[in-house]
PDB file of C-alpha atoms in Angstrom:
ATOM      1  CA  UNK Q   1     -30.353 -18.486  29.172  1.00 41.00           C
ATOM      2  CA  UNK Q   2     -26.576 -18.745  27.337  1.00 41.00           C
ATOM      3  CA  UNK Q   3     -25.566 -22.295  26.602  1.00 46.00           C
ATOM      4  CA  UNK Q   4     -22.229 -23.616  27.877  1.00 43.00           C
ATOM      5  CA  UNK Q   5     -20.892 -22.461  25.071  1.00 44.00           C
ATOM      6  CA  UNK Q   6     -21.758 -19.116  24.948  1.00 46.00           C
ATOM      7  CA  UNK Q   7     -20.919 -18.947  28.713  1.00 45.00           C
ATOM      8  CA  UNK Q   8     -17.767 -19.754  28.040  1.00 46.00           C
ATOM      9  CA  UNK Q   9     -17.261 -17.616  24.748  1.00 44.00           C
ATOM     10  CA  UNK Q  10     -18.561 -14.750  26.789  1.00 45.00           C
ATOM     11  CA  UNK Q  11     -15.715 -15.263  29.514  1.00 46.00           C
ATOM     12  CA  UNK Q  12     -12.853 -15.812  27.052  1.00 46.00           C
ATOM     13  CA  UNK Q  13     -14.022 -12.061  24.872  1.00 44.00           C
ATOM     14  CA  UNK Q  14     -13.523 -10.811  28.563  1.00 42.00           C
ATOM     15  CA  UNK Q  15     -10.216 -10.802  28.232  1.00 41.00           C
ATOM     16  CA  UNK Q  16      -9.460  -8.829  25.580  1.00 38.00           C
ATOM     17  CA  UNK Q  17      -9.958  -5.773  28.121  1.00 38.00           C
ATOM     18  CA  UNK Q  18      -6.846  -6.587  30.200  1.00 38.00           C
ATOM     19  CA  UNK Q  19      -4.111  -4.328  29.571  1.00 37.00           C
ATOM     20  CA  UNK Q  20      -0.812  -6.334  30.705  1.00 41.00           C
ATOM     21  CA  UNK Q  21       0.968  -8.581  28.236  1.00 47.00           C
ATOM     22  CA  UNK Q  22      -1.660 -11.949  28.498  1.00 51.00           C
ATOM     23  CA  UNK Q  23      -0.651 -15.105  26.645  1.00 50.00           C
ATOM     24  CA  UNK Q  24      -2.867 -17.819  26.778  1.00 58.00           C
ATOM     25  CA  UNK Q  25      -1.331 -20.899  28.950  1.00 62.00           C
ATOM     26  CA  UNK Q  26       0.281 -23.494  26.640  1.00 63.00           C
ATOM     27  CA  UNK Q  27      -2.039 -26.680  27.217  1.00 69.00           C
ATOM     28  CA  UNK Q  28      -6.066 -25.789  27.280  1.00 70.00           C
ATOM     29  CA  UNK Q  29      -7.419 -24.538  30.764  1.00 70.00           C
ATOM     30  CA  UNK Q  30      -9.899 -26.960  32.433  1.00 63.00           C
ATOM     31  CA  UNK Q  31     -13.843 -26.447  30.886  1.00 65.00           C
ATOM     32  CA  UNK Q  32     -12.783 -25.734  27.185  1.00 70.00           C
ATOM     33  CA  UNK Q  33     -15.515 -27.122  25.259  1.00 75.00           C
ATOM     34  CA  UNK Q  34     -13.614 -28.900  22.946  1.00 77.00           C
ATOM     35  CA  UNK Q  35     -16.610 -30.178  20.542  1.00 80.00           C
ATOM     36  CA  UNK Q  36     -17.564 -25.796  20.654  1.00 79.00           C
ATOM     37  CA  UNK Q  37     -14.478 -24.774  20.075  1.00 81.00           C
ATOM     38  CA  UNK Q  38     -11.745 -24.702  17.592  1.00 85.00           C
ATOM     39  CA  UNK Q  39      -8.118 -27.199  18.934  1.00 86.00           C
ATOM     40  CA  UNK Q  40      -6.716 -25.051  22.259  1.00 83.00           C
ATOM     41  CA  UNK Q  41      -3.406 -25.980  20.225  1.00 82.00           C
ATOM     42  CA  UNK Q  42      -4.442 -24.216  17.390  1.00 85.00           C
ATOM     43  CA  UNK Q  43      -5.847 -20.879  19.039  1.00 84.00           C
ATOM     44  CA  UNK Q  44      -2.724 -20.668  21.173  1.00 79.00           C
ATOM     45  CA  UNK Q  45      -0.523 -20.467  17.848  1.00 84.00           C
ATOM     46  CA  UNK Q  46      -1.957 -18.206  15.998  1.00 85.00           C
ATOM     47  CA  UNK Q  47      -2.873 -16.144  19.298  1.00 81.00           C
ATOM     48  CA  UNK Q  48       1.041 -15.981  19.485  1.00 81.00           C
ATOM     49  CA  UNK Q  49       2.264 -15.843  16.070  1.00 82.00           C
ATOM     50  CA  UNK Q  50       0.111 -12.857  15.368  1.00 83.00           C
ATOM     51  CA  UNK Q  51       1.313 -11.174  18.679  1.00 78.00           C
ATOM     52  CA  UNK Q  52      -2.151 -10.616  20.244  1.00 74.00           C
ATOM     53  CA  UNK Q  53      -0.148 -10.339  24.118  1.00 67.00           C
ATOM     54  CA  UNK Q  54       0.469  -6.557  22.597  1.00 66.00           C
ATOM     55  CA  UNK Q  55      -2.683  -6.094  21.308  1.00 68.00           C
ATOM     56  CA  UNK Q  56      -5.383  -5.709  24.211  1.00 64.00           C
ATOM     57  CA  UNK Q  57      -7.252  -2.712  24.097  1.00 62.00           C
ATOM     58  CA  UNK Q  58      -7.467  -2.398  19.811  1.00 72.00           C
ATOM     59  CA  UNK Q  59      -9.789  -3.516  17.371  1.00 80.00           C
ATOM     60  CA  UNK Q  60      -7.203  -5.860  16.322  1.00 81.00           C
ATOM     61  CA  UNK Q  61      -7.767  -7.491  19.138  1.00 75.00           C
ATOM     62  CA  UNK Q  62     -11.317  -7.472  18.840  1.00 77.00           C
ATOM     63  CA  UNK Q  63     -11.162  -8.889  15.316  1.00 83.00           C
ATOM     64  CA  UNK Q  64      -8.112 -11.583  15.760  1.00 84.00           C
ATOM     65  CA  UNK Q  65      -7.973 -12.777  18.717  1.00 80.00           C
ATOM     66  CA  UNK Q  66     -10.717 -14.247  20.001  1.00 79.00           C
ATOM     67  CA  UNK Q  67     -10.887 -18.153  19.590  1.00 83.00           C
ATOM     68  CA  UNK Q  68     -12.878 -19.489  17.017  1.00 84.00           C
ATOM     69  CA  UNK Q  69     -16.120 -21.643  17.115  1.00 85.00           C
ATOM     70  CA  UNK Q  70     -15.455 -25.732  16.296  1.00 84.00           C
ATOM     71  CA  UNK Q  71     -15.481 -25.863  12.534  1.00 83.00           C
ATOM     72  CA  UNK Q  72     -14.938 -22.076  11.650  1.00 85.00           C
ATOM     73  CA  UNK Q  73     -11.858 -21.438   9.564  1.00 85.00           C
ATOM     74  CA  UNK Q  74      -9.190 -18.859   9.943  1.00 84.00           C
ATOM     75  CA  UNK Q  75      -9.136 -18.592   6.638  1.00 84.00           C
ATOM     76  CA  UNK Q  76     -12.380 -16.039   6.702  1.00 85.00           C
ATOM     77  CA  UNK Q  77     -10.671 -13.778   9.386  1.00 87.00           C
ATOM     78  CA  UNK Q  78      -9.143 -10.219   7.914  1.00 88.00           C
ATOM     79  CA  UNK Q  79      -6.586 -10.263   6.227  1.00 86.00           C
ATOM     80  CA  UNK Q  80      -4.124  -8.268   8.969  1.00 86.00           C
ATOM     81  CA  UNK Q  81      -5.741 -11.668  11.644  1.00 89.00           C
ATOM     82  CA  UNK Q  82      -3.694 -14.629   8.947  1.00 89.00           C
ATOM     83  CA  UNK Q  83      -0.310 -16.354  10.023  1.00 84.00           C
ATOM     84  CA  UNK Q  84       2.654 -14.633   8.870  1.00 84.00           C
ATOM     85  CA  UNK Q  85       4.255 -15.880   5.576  1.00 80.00           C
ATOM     86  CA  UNK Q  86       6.502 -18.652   6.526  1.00 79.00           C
ATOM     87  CA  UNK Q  87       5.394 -19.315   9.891  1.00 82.00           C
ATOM     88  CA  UNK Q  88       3.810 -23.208  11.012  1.00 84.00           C
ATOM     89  CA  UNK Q  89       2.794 -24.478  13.970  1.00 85.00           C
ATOM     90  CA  UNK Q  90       4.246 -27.708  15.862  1.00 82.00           C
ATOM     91  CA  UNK Q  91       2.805 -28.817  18.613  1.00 79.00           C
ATOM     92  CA  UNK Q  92       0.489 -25.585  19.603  1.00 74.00           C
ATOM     93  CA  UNK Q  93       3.660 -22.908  18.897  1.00 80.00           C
ATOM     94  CA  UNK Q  94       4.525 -20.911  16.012  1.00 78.00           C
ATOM     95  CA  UNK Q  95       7.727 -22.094  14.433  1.00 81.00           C
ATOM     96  CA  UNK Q  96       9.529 -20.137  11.128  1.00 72.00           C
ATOM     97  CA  UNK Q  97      10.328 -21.876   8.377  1.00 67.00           C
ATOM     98  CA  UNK Q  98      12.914 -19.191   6.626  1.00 52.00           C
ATOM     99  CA  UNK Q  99      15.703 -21.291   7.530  1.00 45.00           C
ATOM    100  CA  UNK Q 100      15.935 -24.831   6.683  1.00 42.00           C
ATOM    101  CA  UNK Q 101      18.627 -25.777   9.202  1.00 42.00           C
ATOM    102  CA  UNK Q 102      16.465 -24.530  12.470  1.00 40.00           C
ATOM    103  CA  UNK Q 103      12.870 -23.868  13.226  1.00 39.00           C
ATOM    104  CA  UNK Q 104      12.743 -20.705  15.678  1.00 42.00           C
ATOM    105  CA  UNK Q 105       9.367 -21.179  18.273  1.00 45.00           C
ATOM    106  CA  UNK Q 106       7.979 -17.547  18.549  1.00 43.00           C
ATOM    107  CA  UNK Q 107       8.287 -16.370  21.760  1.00 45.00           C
ATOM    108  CA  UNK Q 108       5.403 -16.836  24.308  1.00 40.00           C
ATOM    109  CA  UNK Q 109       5.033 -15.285  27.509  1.00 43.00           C
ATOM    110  CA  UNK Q 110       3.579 -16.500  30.716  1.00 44.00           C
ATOM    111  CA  UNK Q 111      -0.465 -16.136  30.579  1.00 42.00           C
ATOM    112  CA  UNK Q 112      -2.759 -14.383  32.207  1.00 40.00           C
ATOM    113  CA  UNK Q 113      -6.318 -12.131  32.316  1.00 40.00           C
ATOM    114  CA  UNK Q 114      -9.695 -13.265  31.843  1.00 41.00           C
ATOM    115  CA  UNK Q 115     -13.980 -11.967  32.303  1.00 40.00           C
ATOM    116  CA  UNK Q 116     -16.138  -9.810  34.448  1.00 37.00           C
ATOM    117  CA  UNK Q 117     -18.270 -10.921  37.833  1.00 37.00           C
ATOM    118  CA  UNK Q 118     -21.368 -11.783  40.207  1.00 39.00           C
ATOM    119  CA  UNK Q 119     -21.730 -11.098  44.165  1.00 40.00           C
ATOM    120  CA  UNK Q 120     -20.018  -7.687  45.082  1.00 47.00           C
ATOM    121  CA  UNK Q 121     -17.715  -7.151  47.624  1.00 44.00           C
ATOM    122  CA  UNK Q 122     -17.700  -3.643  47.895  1.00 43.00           C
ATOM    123  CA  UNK Q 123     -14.799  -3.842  51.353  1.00 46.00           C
ATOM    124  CA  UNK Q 124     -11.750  -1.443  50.034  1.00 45.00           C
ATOM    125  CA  UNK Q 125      -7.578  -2.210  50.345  1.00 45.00           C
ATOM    126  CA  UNK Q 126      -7.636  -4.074  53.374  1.00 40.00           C
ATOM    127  CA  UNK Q 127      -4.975  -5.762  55.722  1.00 37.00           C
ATOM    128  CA  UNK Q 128      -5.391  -8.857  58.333  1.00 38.00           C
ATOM    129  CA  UNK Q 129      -4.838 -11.930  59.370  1.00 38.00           C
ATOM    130  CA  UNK Q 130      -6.201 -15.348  58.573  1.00 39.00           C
ATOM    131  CA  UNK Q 131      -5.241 -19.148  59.846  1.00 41.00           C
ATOM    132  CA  UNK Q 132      -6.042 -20.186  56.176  1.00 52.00           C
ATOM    133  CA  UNK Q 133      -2.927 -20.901  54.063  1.00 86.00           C
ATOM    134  CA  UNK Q 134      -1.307 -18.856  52.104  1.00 90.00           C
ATOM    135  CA  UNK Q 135      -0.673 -19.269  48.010  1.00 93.00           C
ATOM    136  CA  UNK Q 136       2.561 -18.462  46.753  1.00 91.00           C
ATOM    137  CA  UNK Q 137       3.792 -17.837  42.736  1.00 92.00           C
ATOM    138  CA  UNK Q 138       0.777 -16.308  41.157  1.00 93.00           C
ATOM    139  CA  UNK Q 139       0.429 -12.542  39.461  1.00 95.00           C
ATOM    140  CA  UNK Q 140      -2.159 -10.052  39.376  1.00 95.00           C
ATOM    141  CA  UNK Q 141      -3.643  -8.836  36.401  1.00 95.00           C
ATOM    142  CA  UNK Q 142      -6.694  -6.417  35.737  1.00 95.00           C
ATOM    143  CA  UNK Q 143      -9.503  -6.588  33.454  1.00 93.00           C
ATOM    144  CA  UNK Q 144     -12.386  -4.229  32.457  1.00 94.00           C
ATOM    145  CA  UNK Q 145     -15.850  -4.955  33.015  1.00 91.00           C
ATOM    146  CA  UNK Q 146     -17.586  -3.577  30.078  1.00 89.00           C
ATOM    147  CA  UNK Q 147     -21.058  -4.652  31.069  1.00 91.00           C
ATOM    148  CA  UNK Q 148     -20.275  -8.512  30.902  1.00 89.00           C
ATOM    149  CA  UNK Q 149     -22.033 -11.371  33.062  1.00 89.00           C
ATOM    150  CA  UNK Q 150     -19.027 -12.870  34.506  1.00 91.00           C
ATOM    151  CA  UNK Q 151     -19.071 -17.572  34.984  1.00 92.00           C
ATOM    152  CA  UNK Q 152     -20.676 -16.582  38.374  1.00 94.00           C
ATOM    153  CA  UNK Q 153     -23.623 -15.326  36.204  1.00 92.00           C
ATOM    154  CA  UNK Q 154     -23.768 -11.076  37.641  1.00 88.00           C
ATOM    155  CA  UNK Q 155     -22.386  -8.461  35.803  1.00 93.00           C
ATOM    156  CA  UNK Q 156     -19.831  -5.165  38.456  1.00 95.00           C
ATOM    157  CA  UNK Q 157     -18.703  -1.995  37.589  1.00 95.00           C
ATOM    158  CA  UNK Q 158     -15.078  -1.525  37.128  1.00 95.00           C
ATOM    159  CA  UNK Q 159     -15.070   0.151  40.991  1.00 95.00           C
ATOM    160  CA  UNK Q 160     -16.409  -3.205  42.702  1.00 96.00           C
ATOM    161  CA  UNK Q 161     -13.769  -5.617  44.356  1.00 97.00           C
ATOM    162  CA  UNK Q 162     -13.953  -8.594  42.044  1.00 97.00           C
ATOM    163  CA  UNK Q 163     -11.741 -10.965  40.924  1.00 96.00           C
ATOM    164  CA  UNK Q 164     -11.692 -13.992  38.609  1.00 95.00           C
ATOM    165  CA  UNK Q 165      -9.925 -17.004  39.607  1.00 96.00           C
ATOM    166  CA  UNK Q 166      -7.610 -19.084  37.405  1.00 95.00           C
ATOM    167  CA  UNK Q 167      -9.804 -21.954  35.108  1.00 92.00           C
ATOM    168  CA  UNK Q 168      -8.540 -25.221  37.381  1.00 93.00           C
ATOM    169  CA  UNK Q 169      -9.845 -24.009  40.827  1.00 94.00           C
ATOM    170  CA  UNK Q 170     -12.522 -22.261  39.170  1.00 94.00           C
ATOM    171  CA  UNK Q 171     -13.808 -25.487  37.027  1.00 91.00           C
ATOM    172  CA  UNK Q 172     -16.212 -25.661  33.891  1.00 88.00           C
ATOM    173  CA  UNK Q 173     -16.806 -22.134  32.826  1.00 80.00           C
ATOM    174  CA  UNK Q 174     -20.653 -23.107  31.838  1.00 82.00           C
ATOM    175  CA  UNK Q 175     -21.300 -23.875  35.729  1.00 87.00           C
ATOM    176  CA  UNK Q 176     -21.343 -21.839  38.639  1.00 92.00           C
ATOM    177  CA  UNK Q 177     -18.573 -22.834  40.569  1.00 94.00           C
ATOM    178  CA  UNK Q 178     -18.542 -23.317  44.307  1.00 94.00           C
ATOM    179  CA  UNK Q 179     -15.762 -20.638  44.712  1.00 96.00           C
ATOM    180  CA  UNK Q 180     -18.459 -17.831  43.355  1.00 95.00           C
ATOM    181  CA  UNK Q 181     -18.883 -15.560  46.763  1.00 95.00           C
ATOM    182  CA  UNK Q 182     -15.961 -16.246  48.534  1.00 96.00           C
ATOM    183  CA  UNK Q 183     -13.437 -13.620  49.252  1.00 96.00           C
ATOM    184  CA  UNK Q 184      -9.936 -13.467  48.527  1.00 96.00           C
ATOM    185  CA  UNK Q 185      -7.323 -11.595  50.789  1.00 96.00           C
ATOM    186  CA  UNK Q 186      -4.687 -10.696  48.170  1.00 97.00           C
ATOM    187  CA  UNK Q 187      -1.208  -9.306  49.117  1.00 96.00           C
ATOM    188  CA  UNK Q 188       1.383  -7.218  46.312  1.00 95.00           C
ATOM    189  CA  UNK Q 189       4.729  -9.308  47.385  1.00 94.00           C
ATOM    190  CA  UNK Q 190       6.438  -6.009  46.272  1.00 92.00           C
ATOM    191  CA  UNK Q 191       5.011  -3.065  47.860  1.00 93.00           C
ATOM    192  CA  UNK Q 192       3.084  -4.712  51.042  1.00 93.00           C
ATOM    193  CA  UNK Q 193      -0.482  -3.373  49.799  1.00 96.00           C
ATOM    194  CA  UNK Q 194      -3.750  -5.496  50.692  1.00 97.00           C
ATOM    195  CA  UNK Q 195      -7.010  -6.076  49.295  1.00 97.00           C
ATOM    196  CA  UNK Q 196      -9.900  -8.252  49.751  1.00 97.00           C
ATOM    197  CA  UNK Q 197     -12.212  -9.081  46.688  1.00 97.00           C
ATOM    198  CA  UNK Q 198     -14.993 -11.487  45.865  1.00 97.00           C
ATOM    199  CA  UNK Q 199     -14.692 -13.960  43.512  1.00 97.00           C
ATOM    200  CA  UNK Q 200     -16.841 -13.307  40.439  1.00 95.00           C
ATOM    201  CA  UNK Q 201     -15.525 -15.073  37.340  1.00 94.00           C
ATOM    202  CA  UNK Q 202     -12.580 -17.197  35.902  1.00 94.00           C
ATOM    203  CA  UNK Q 203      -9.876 -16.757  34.254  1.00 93.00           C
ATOM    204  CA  UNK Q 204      -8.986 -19.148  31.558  1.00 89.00           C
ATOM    205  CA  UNK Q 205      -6.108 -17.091  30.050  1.00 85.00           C
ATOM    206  CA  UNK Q 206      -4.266 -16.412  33.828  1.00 93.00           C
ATOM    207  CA  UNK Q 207      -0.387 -17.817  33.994  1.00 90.00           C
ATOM    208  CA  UNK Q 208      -0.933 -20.370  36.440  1.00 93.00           C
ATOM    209  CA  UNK Q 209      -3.598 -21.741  39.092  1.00 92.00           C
ATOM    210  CA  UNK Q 210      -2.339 -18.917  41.864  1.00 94.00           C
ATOM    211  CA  UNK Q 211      -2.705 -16.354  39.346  1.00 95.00           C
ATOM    212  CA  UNK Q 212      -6.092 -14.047  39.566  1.00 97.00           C
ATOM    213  CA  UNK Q 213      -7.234 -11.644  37.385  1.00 96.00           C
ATOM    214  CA  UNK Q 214      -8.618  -8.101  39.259  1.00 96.00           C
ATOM    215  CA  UNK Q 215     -11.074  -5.369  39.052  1.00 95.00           C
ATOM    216  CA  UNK Q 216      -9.635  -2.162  37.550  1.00 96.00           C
ATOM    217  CA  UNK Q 217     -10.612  -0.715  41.318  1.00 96.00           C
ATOM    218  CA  UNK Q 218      -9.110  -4.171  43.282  1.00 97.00           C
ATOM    219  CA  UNK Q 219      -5.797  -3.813  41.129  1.00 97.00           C
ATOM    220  CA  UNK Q 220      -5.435  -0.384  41.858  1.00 96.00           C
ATOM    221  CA  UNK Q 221      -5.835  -0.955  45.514  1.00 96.00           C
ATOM    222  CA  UNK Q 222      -2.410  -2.913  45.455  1.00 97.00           C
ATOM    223  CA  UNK Q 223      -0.657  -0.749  42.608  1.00 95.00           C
ATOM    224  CA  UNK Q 224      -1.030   1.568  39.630  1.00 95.00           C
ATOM    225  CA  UNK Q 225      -2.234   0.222  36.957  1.00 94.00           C
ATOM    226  CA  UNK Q 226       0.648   0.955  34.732  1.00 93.00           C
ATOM    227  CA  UNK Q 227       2.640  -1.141  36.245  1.00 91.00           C
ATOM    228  CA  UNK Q 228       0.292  -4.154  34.316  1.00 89.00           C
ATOM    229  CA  UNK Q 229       0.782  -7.406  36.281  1.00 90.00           C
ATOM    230  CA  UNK Q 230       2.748  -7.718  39.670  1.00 92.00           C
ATOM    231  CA  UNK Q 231       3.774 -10.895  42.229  1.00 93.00           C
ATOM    232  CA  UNK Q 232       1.442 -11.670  44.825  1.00 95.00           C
ATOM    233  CA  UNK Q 233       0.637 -13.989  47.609  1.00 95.00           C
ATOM    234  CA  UNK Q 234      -3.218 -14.962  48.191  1.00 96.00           C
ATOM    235  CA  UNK Q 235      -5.728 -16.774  50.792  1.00 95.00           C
ATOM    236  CA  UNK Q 236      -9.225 -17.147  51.261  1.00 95.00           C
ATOM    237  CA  UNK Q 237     -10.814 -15.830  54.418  1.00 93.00           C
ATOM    238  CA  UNK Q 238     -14.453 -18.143  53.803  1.00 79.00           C
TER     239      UNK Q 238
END
């Protein structure tokens, strides 16, 4: 059995695999184990400062940006994973000290991306109708599988139609949450395109709470995935 902990580490290496630009949200998604892990504030800097959101995919990734365990120091990460020279945080965000008359935050980008799965939903692009309300504001991503049990506990294939919801409707990662099973009718606000997907995982990392994180197969059903992260509109139809 994984501990909360690990359950929760497990869900946050997830998304590494995403391929859009994913910066994690600037206060500390609901469930962060806080006595686990190292500050949110502190991950969320260096995350920035060392420009992980153009690093998914690499083993820089792999070997930088993953948060760190409560009392492990950054210090002991490679060399190429260290702040730049002349760069502080304040207040969870990078700021350079090269000039002494202004402090210049490094930029950071809307969040976004997250884990892998649990019950299948297997039902292709889809379109349709529901009485359920709709959610407005939120952006696709994709992530890859990779063999990982997603916070519902199962581990999909990159072809199921999964998704992982954003960490405050999901709740603690360490727990199954209620949403696990429930389908999601998700609409691409640009090109029209419908899909329905089952919810699998969360998403700790994803912009905001009507943001949701796709299977490779799920994304494609609404675009390419070149196109990395698009606007959509969402409900649930259970």
């Amino acid at each position: 059995m994984f501990s909360t902990f690990a359950t929760l580490v497990l869900s946050l290496i997830a998304t590494s695999a995403v391929s859009a630009l994913v910066v994690p949200r600037t206060s500390a998604p609901q469930g962060w184990d806080t006595s686990a892990l190292e500050p949110y504030d502190t991950y969320h800097c260096r995350y920035v400062a060392i420009q992980c959101q153009t690093q998914h995919n690499t083993q820089f990734f792999s070997d930088c940006c993953h948060p760190l365990a409560a009392g492990e120091s950054a210090s002991a990460l490679p060399a190429q994973c260290q702040m730049p020279s002349g760069v502080t945080c304040s207040n969870g965000e990078p700021e350079s000290n090269a000039s002494p008359s202004a402090s210049s935050p490094v930029a950071a980008p809307a969040p976004t991306t997250t884990s892998t799965t649990e019950a299948v939903s297997t039902t292709a692009p889809s379109t349709g109708s529901s009485d359920s309300s709709l959610n407005y504001g939120g952006y696709a991503t994709y992530f890859y599988q990779e063999g990982n049990p997603g916070a519902c506990g199962t581990v999909h294939s990159d072809s199921d139609f999964i998704c992982a919801m954003d960490q405050s409707r999901y709740g603690n990662s360490g727990n199954t949450s209620p949403l696990c099973g429930q389908q999601v009718q998700i609409t691409n606000q640009i090109n029209g395109n419908t899909v329905v997907v089952t919810i699998a995982d969360d998403c700790p990392t994803c912009q905001n709470s009507n943001s949701i994180d796709l299977s490779v197969a799920a994304f494609q059903a609404l675009d390419d995935l070149s196109v990395g992260d698009l606007p959509i509109t969402w409900k649930f139809l259970n």
